[in-house]
mmCIF file of C-alpha atoms in Angstrom:
data_model
loop_
_atom_site.group_PDB
_atom_site.id
_atom_site.type_symbol
_atom_site.label_atom_id
_atom_site.label_comp_id
_atom_site.label_asym_id
_atom_site.label_seq_id
_atom_site.Cartn_x
_atom_site.Cartn_y
_atom_site.Cartn_z
ATOM 1 C CA UNK A 1 3.997 59.644 -66.519
ATOM 2 C CA UNK A 2 3.079 56.679 -64.282
ATOM 3 C CA UNK A 3 1.399 58.347 -61.298
ATOM 4 C CA UNK A 4 -2.147 57.581 -62.434
ATOM 5 C CA UNK A 5 -1.278 53.917 -62.978
ATOM 6 C CA UNK A 6 0.115 53.113 -59.539
ATOM 7 C CA UNK A 7 -1.685 52.565 -56.286
ATOM 8 C CA UNK A 8 -0.069 51.893 -52.923
ATOM 9 C CA UNK A 9 -0.781 49.910 -49.792
ATOM 10 C CA UNK A 10 1.333 49.812 -46.634
ATOM 11 C CA UNK A 11 1.698 46.818 -44.315
ATOM 12 C CA UNK A 12 3.147 48.027 -41.020
ATOM 13 C CA UNK A 13 3.925 46.474 -37.653
ATOM 14 C CA UNK A 14 6.127 43.845 -35.982
ATOM 15 C CA UNK A 15 4.635 41.017 -38.092
ATOM 16 C CA UNK A 16 4.751 42.936 -41.385
ATOM 17 C CA UNK A 17 7.467 40.736 -42.892
ATOM 18 C CA UNK A 18 5.632 37.474 -42.239
ATOM 19 C CA UNK A 19 2.291 38.858 -43.410
ATOM 20 C CA UNK A 20 3.720 40.364 -46.600
ATOM 21 C CA UNK A 21 5.444 37.100 -47.503
ATOM 22 C CA UNK A 22 2.817 34.602 -46.388
ATOM 23 C CA UNK A 23 -0.414 36.420 -47.227
ATOM 24 C CA UNK A 24 0.642 38.445 -50.262
ATOM 25 C CA UNK A 25 3.325 36.072 -51.549
ATOM 26 C CA UNK A 26 5.853 38.882 -51.910
ATOM 27 C CA UNK A 27 9.372 37.816 -50.906
ATOM 28 C CA UNK A 28 10.833 40.675 -48.916
ATOM 29 C CA UNK A 29 12.829 39.283 -45.981
ATOM 30 C CA UNK A 30 16.170 40.236 -47.553
ATOM 31 C CA UNK A 31 15.261 43.911 -47.661
ATOM 32 C CA UNK A 32 16.704 46.103 -44.928
ATOM 33 C CA UNK A 33 15.239 49.427 -43.893
ATOM 34 C CA UNK A 34 14.991 52.030 -46.657
ATOM 35 C CA UNK A 35 15.735 49.629 -49.503
ATOM 36 C CA UNK A 36 13.497 48.544 -52.360
ATOM 37 C CA UNK A 37 13.076 45.799 -54.966
ATOM 38 C CA UNK A 38 10.885 45.015 -57.954
ATOM 39 C CA UNK A 39 8.943 41.778 -58.419
ATOM 40 C CA UNK A 40 7.356 40.632 -61.674
ATOM 41 C CA UNK A 41 3.890 39.126 -61.190
ATOM 42 C CA UNK A 42 1.700 38.140 -64.153
ATOM 43 C CA UNK A 43 3.480 40.557 -66.449
ATOM 44 C CA UNK A 44 3.254 43.424 -63.978
ATOM 45 C CA UNK A 45 6.183 45.032 -62.174
ATOM 46 C CA UNK A 46 5.473 45.432 -58.462
ATOM 47 C CA UNK A 47 7.621 47.718 -56.304
ATOM 48 C CA UNK A 48 8.189 46.725 -52.674
ATOM 49 C CA UNK A 49 10.089 48.960 -50.244
ATOM 50 C CA UNK A 50 10.930 48.435 -46.589
ATOM 51 C CA UNK A 51 9.746 51.868 -45.591
ATOM 52 C CA UNK A 52 6.891 53.472 -43.728
ATOM 53 C CA UNK A 53 5.656 56.407 -41.711
ATOM 54 C CA UNK A 54 4.800 54.653 -38.459
ATOM 55 C CA UNK A 55 8.099 53.998 -36.682
ATOM 56 C CA UNK A 56 7.490 50.251 -36.957
ATOM 57 C CA UNK A 57 8.897 47.684 -39.360
ATOM 58 C CA UNK A 58 6.861 47.576 -42.525
ATOM 59 C CA UNK A 59 6.550 47.590 -46.289
ATOM 60 C CA UNK A 60 5.038 49.896 -48.870
ATOM 61 C CA UNK A 61 3.796 48.117 -51.995
ATOM 62 C CA UNK A 62 3.170 49.822 -55.338
ATOM 63 C CA UNK A 63 1.295 48.326 -58.268
ATOM 64 C CA UNK A 64 -1.728 48.783 -60.500
ATOM 65 C CA UNK A 65 -5.013 49.706 -58.880
ATOM 66 C CA UNK A 66 -6.279 46.193 -59.550
ATOM 67 C CA UNK A 67 -3.269 44.566 -57.899
ATOM 68 C CA UNK A 68 -3.503 46.807 -54.836
ATOM 69 C CA UNK A 69 -7.202 45.980 -54.459
ATOM 70 C CA UNK A 70 -6.300 42.280 -54.572
ATOM 71 C CA UNK A 71 -3.721 42.852 -51.825
ATOM 72 C CA UNK A 72 -6.333 44.594 -49.701
ATOM 73 C CA UNK A 73 -8.796 41.736 -50.091
ATOM 74 C CA UNK A 74 -6.166 39.123 -49.211
ATOM 75 C CA UNK A 75 -5.044 41.048 -46.130
ATOM 76 C CA UNK A 76 -8.589 41.557 -44.842
ATOM 77 C CA UNK A 77 -9.576 37.940 -45.508
ATOM 78 C CA UNK A 78 -6.473 36.660 -43.701
ATOM 79 C CA UNK A 79 -7.525 38.149 -40.381
ATOM 80 C CA UNK A 80 -3.883 38.995 -39.710
ATOM 81 C CA UNK A 81 -4.199 42.722 -40.358
ATOM 82 C CA UNK A 82 -6.428 45.527 -39.200
ATOM 83 C CA UNK A 83 -7.254 48.420 -41.531
ATOM 84 C CA UNK A 84 -6.265 51.885 -40.397
ATOM 85 C CA UNK A 85 -6.570 55.349 -41.855
ATOM 86 C CA UNK A 86 -4.562 58.537 -41.792
ATOM 87 C CA UNK A 87 -5.584 59.416 -38.234
ATOM 88 C CA UNK A 88 -3.997 56.223 -36.910
ATOM 89 C CA UNK A 89 -0.922 56.694 -39.056
ATOM 90 C CA UNK A 90 -0.554 60.290 -37.871
ATOM 91 C CA UNK A 91 -0.612 59.168 -34.241
ATOM 92 C CA UNK A 92 2.094 56.588 -34.921
ATOM 93 C CA UNK A 93 4.420 58.917 -36.845
ATOM 94 C CA UNK A 94 3.979 61.542 -34.136
ATOM 95 C CA UNK A 95 4.868 59.181 -31.276
ATOM 96 C CA UNK A 96 8.272 58.410 -32.816
ATOM 97 C CA UNK A 97 8.992 62.053 -33.649
ATOM 98 C CA UNK A 98 8.496 61.964 -37.421
ATOM 99 C CA UNK A 99 7.486 65.383 -38.800
ATOM 100 C CA UNK A 100 4.459 66.152 -40.952
ATOM 101 C CA UNK A 101 4.688 68.878 -43.559
ATOM 102 C CA UNK A 102 2.310 71.645 -42.564
ATOM 103 C CA UNK A 103 2.872 70.904 -38.868
ATOM 104 C CA UNK A 104 6.553 70.381 -37.960
ATOM 105 C CA UNK A 105 7.850 71.471 -41.376
ATOM 106 C CA UNK A 106 6.467 74.274 -43.531
ATOM 107 C CA UNK A 107 7.428 77.302 -45.576
ATOM 108 C CA UNK A 108 8.110 79.002 -42.229
ATOM 109 C CA UNK A 109 9.616 76.042 -40.322
ATOM 110 C CA UNK A 110 12.941 74.998 -41.823
ATOM 111 C CA UNK A 111 14.753 71.669 -41.311
ATOM 112 C CA UNK A 112 17.159 73.488 -38.970
ATOM 113 C CA UNK A 113 14.280 74.720 -36.810
ATOM 114 C CA UNK A 114 12.761 71.228 -36.858
ATOM 115 C CA UNK A 115 16.008 69.570 -35.734
ATOM 116 C CA UNK A 116 16.465 67.851 -39.092
ATOM 117 C CA UNK A 117 19.565 69.603 -40.395
ATOM 118 C CA UNK A 118 21.410 66.256 -40.528
ATOM 119 C CA UNK A 119 19.368 65.512 -43.651
ATOM 120 C CA UNK A 120 20.525 68.691 -45.403
ATOM 121 C CA UNK A 121 23.879 68.264 -47.147
ATOM 122 C CA UNK A 122 25.049 71.854 -47.060
ATOM 123 C CA UNK A 123 28.355 70.980 -48.766
ATOM 124 C CA UNK A 124 26.491 70.045 -51.953
ATOM 125 C CA UNK A 125 26.406 72.414 -54.933
ATOM 126 C CA UNK A 126 23.759 75.114 -55.026
ATOM 127 C CA UNK A 127 20.149 74.137 -54.272
ATOM 128 C CA UNK A 128 17.089 76.204 -53.389
ATOM 129 C CA UNK A 129 17.314 77.329 -49.766
ATOM 130 C CA UNK A 130 20.962 76.375 -49.264
ATOM 131 C CA UNK A 131 22.193 79.841 -48.300
ATOM 132 C CA UNK A 132 19.308 80.372 -45.890
ATOM 133 C CA UNK A 133 20.019 77.045 -44.174
ATOM 134 C CA UNK A 134 23.731 77.832 -43.901
ATOM 135 C CA UNK A 135 22.854 81.160 -42.310
ATOM 136 C CA UNK A 136 20.540 79.479 -39.810
ATOM 137 C CA UNK A 137 23.174 76.881 -38.926
ATOM 138 C CA UNK A 138 25.780 79.614 -38.466
ATOM 139 C CA UNK A 139 23.721 82.242 -36.656
ATOM 140 C CA UNK A 140 21.169 80.039 -34.921
ATOM 141 C CA UNK A 141 17.374 80.154 -35.150
ATOM 142 C CA UNK A 142 14.791 82.076 -33.156
ATOM 143 C CA UNK A 143 12.434 79.116 -32.777
ATOM 144 C CA UNK A 144 12.752 75.337 -32.528
ATOM 145 C CA UNK A 145 10.454 72.314 -32.657
ATOM 146 C CA UNK A 146 10.431 70.505 -29.309
ATOM 147 C CA UNK A 147 8.545 67.809 -27.434
ATOM 148 C CA UNK A 148 6.384 68.566 -24.403
ATOM 149 C CA UNK A 149 4.926 66.104 -21.902
ATOM 150 C CA UNK A 150 1.923 67.348 -19.950
ATOM 151 C CA UNK A 151 1.596 66.543 -16.273
ATOM 152 C CA UNK A 152 -2.187 66.123 -16.503
ATOM 153 C CA UNK A 153 -4.505 64.285 -18.879
ATOM 154 C CA UNK A 154 -5.384 66.765 -21.604
ATOM 155 C CA UNK A 155 -5.019 66.837 -25.373
ATOM 156 C CA UNK A 156 -2.998 69.739 -26.808
ATOM 157 C CA UNK A 157 -4.132 70.391 -30.370
ATOM 158 C CA UNK A 158 -2.453 72.078 -33.333
ATOM 159 C CA UNK A 159 -2.342 75.838 -32.825
ATOM 160 C CA UNK A 160 -2.825 75.860 -29.050
ATOM 161 C CA UNK A 161 -0.622 78.420 -27.302
ATOM 162 C CA UNK A 162 2.522 77.445 -25.384
ATOM 163 C CA UNK A 163 3.011 79.771 -22.421
ATOM 164 C CA UNK A 164 5.781 80.732 -20.004
ATOM 165 C CA UNK A 165 4.953 82.895 -16.995
ATOM 166 C CA UNK A 166 1.763 84.046 -18.677
ATOM 167 C CA UNK A 167 3.428 85.017 -21.959
ATOM 168 C CA UNK A 168 3.001 83.154 -25.233
ATOM 169 C CA UNK A 169 6.305 81.623 -26.395
ATOM 170 C CA UNK A 170 5.101 79.216 -29.083
ATOM 171 C CA UNK A 171 2.359 77.020 -30.521
ATOM 172 C CA UNK A 172 1.545 73.323 -30.567
ATOM 173 C CA UNK A 173 2.166 71.680 -33.949
ATOM 174 C CA UNK A 174 0.784 68.192 -33.174
ATOM 175 C CA UNK A 175 -0.606 66.739 -29.959
ATOM 176 C CA UNK A 176 -2.251 63.524 -28.777
ATOM 177 C CA UNK A 177 -2.989 61.390 -25.776
ATOM 178 C CA UNK A 178 -0.341 58.850 -26.772
ATOM 179 C CA UNK A 179 -1.780 55.340 -26.967
ATOM 180 C CA UNK A 180 1.664 53.711 -26.777
ATOM 181 C CA UNK A 181 2.864 55.625 -23.708
ATOM 182 C CA UNK A 182 -0.379 56.580 -21.979
ATOM 183 C CA UNK A 183 0.830 60.176 -21.710
ATOM 184 C CA UNK A 184 -0.468 63.480 -23.022
ATOM 185 C CA UNK A 185 2.288 64.792 -25.273
ATOM 186 C CA UNK A 186 2.801 67.227 -28.114
ATOM 187 C CA UNK A 187 5.346 68.716 -30.449
ATOM 188 C CA UNK A 188 5.501 72.488 -30.503
ATOM 189 C CA UNK A 189 7.368 75.356 -32.133
ATOM 190 C CA UNK A 190 8.717 77.579 -29.354
ATOM 191 C CA UNK A 191 11.140 80.442 -28.933
ATOM 192 C CA UNK A 192 14.666 79.036 -28.689
ATOM 193 C CA UNK A 193 15.356 80.182 -25.079
ATOM 194 C CA UNK A 194 12.570 77.826 -23.951
ATOM 195 C CA UNK A 195 13.609 74.788 -26.016
ATOM 196 C CA UNK A 196 16.024 73.245 -23.494
ATOM 197 C CA UNK A 197 15.169 69.811 -22.089
ATOM 198 C CA UNK A 198 13.552 70.087 -18.665
ATOM 199 C CA UNK A 199 12.132 73.569 -19.202
ATOM 200 C CA UNK A 200 8.696 73.917 -17.617
ATOM 201 C CA UNK A 201 6.044 75.351 -19.925
ATOM 202 C CA UNK A 202 2.257 75.611 -19.964
ATOM 203 C CA UNK A 203 -0.221 74.700 -22.693
ATOM 204 C CA UNK A 204 -3.368 76.780 -22.998
ATOM 205 C CA UNK A 205 -6.236 74.437 -23.847
ATOM 206 C CA UNK A 206 -9.448 76.365 -24.325
ATOM 207 C CA UNK A 207 -9.842 78.411 -21.130
ATOM 208 C CA UNK A 208 -7.542 76.284 -18.972
ATOM 209 C CA UNK A 209 -3.768 76.106 -18.627
ATOM 210 C CA UNK A 210 -1.982 72.778 -18.201
ATOM 211 C CA UNK A 211 1.634 72.449 -16.984
ATOM 212 C CA UNK A 212 4.204 70.483 -18.942
ATOM 213 C CA UNK A 213 7.928 69.946 -19.383
ATOM 214 C CA UNK A 214 10.192 69.903 -22.441
ATOM 215 C CA UNK A 215 11.233 66.350 -23.384
ATOM 216 C CA UNK A 216 12.755 64.649 -26.414
ATOM 217 C CA UNK A 217 10.522 64.653 -29.496
ATOM 218 C CA UNK A 218 10.702 60.866 -29.784
ATOM 219 C CA UNK A 219 8.095 59.801 -27.246
ATOM 220 C CA UNK A 220 8.274 56.126 -28.263
ATOM 221 C CA UNK A 221 11.210 54.144 -29.679
ATOM 222 C CA UNK A 222 11.263 53.195 -33.360
ATOM 223 C CA UNK A 223 11.377 49.523 -34.325
ATOM 224 C CA UNK A 224 12.865 49.517 -37.808
ATOM 225 C CA UNK A 225 14.754 46.484 -39.127
ATOM 226 C CA UNK A 226 18.276 47.734 -39.782
#
């Protein structure tokens, strides 16, 4: 059991490769997206993966708590990185359409409903949920996760009602005033008849209703290194 031993730090952004190599001394340029390598440093095995949850190029680094603290100090002292927390990361993952469990995926929102069925290999041998997913793929689903762009400046939050002609047809799962696009956007779980691109819907925010339109869930293009 190694979980208690390892810590993790993520370096994300268009200059992540240069910073990881030059500031941390971890050679990683040969890695392509979603690959990993191990590096031995002072008798310790460090894991470096070209992965992340931001939609940008980046690396996730795993090592002892002491090593990760050293990485943090080097990054902050270099002046080439800015620290960010989970709120920032959540905004970034949302803008590129990456789901968060509990919001766009849950015990009640399946990969098929979330538009992620391409990641479910239904021709594999039996696994938990396989038959239910096959049924959803075959028969269709009653609700789907979509993107909505509001026409006015307002912030749709998790749980806010999505309306059509005065009737509730869904709920917001995640919403922000997108820093990268300058638009008020959200992902929402709505009844399937209202999931088509271009469909006009309303978001109820407190006591006001704001008009919006169904758009693709990826509000901002990813910049992974393939």
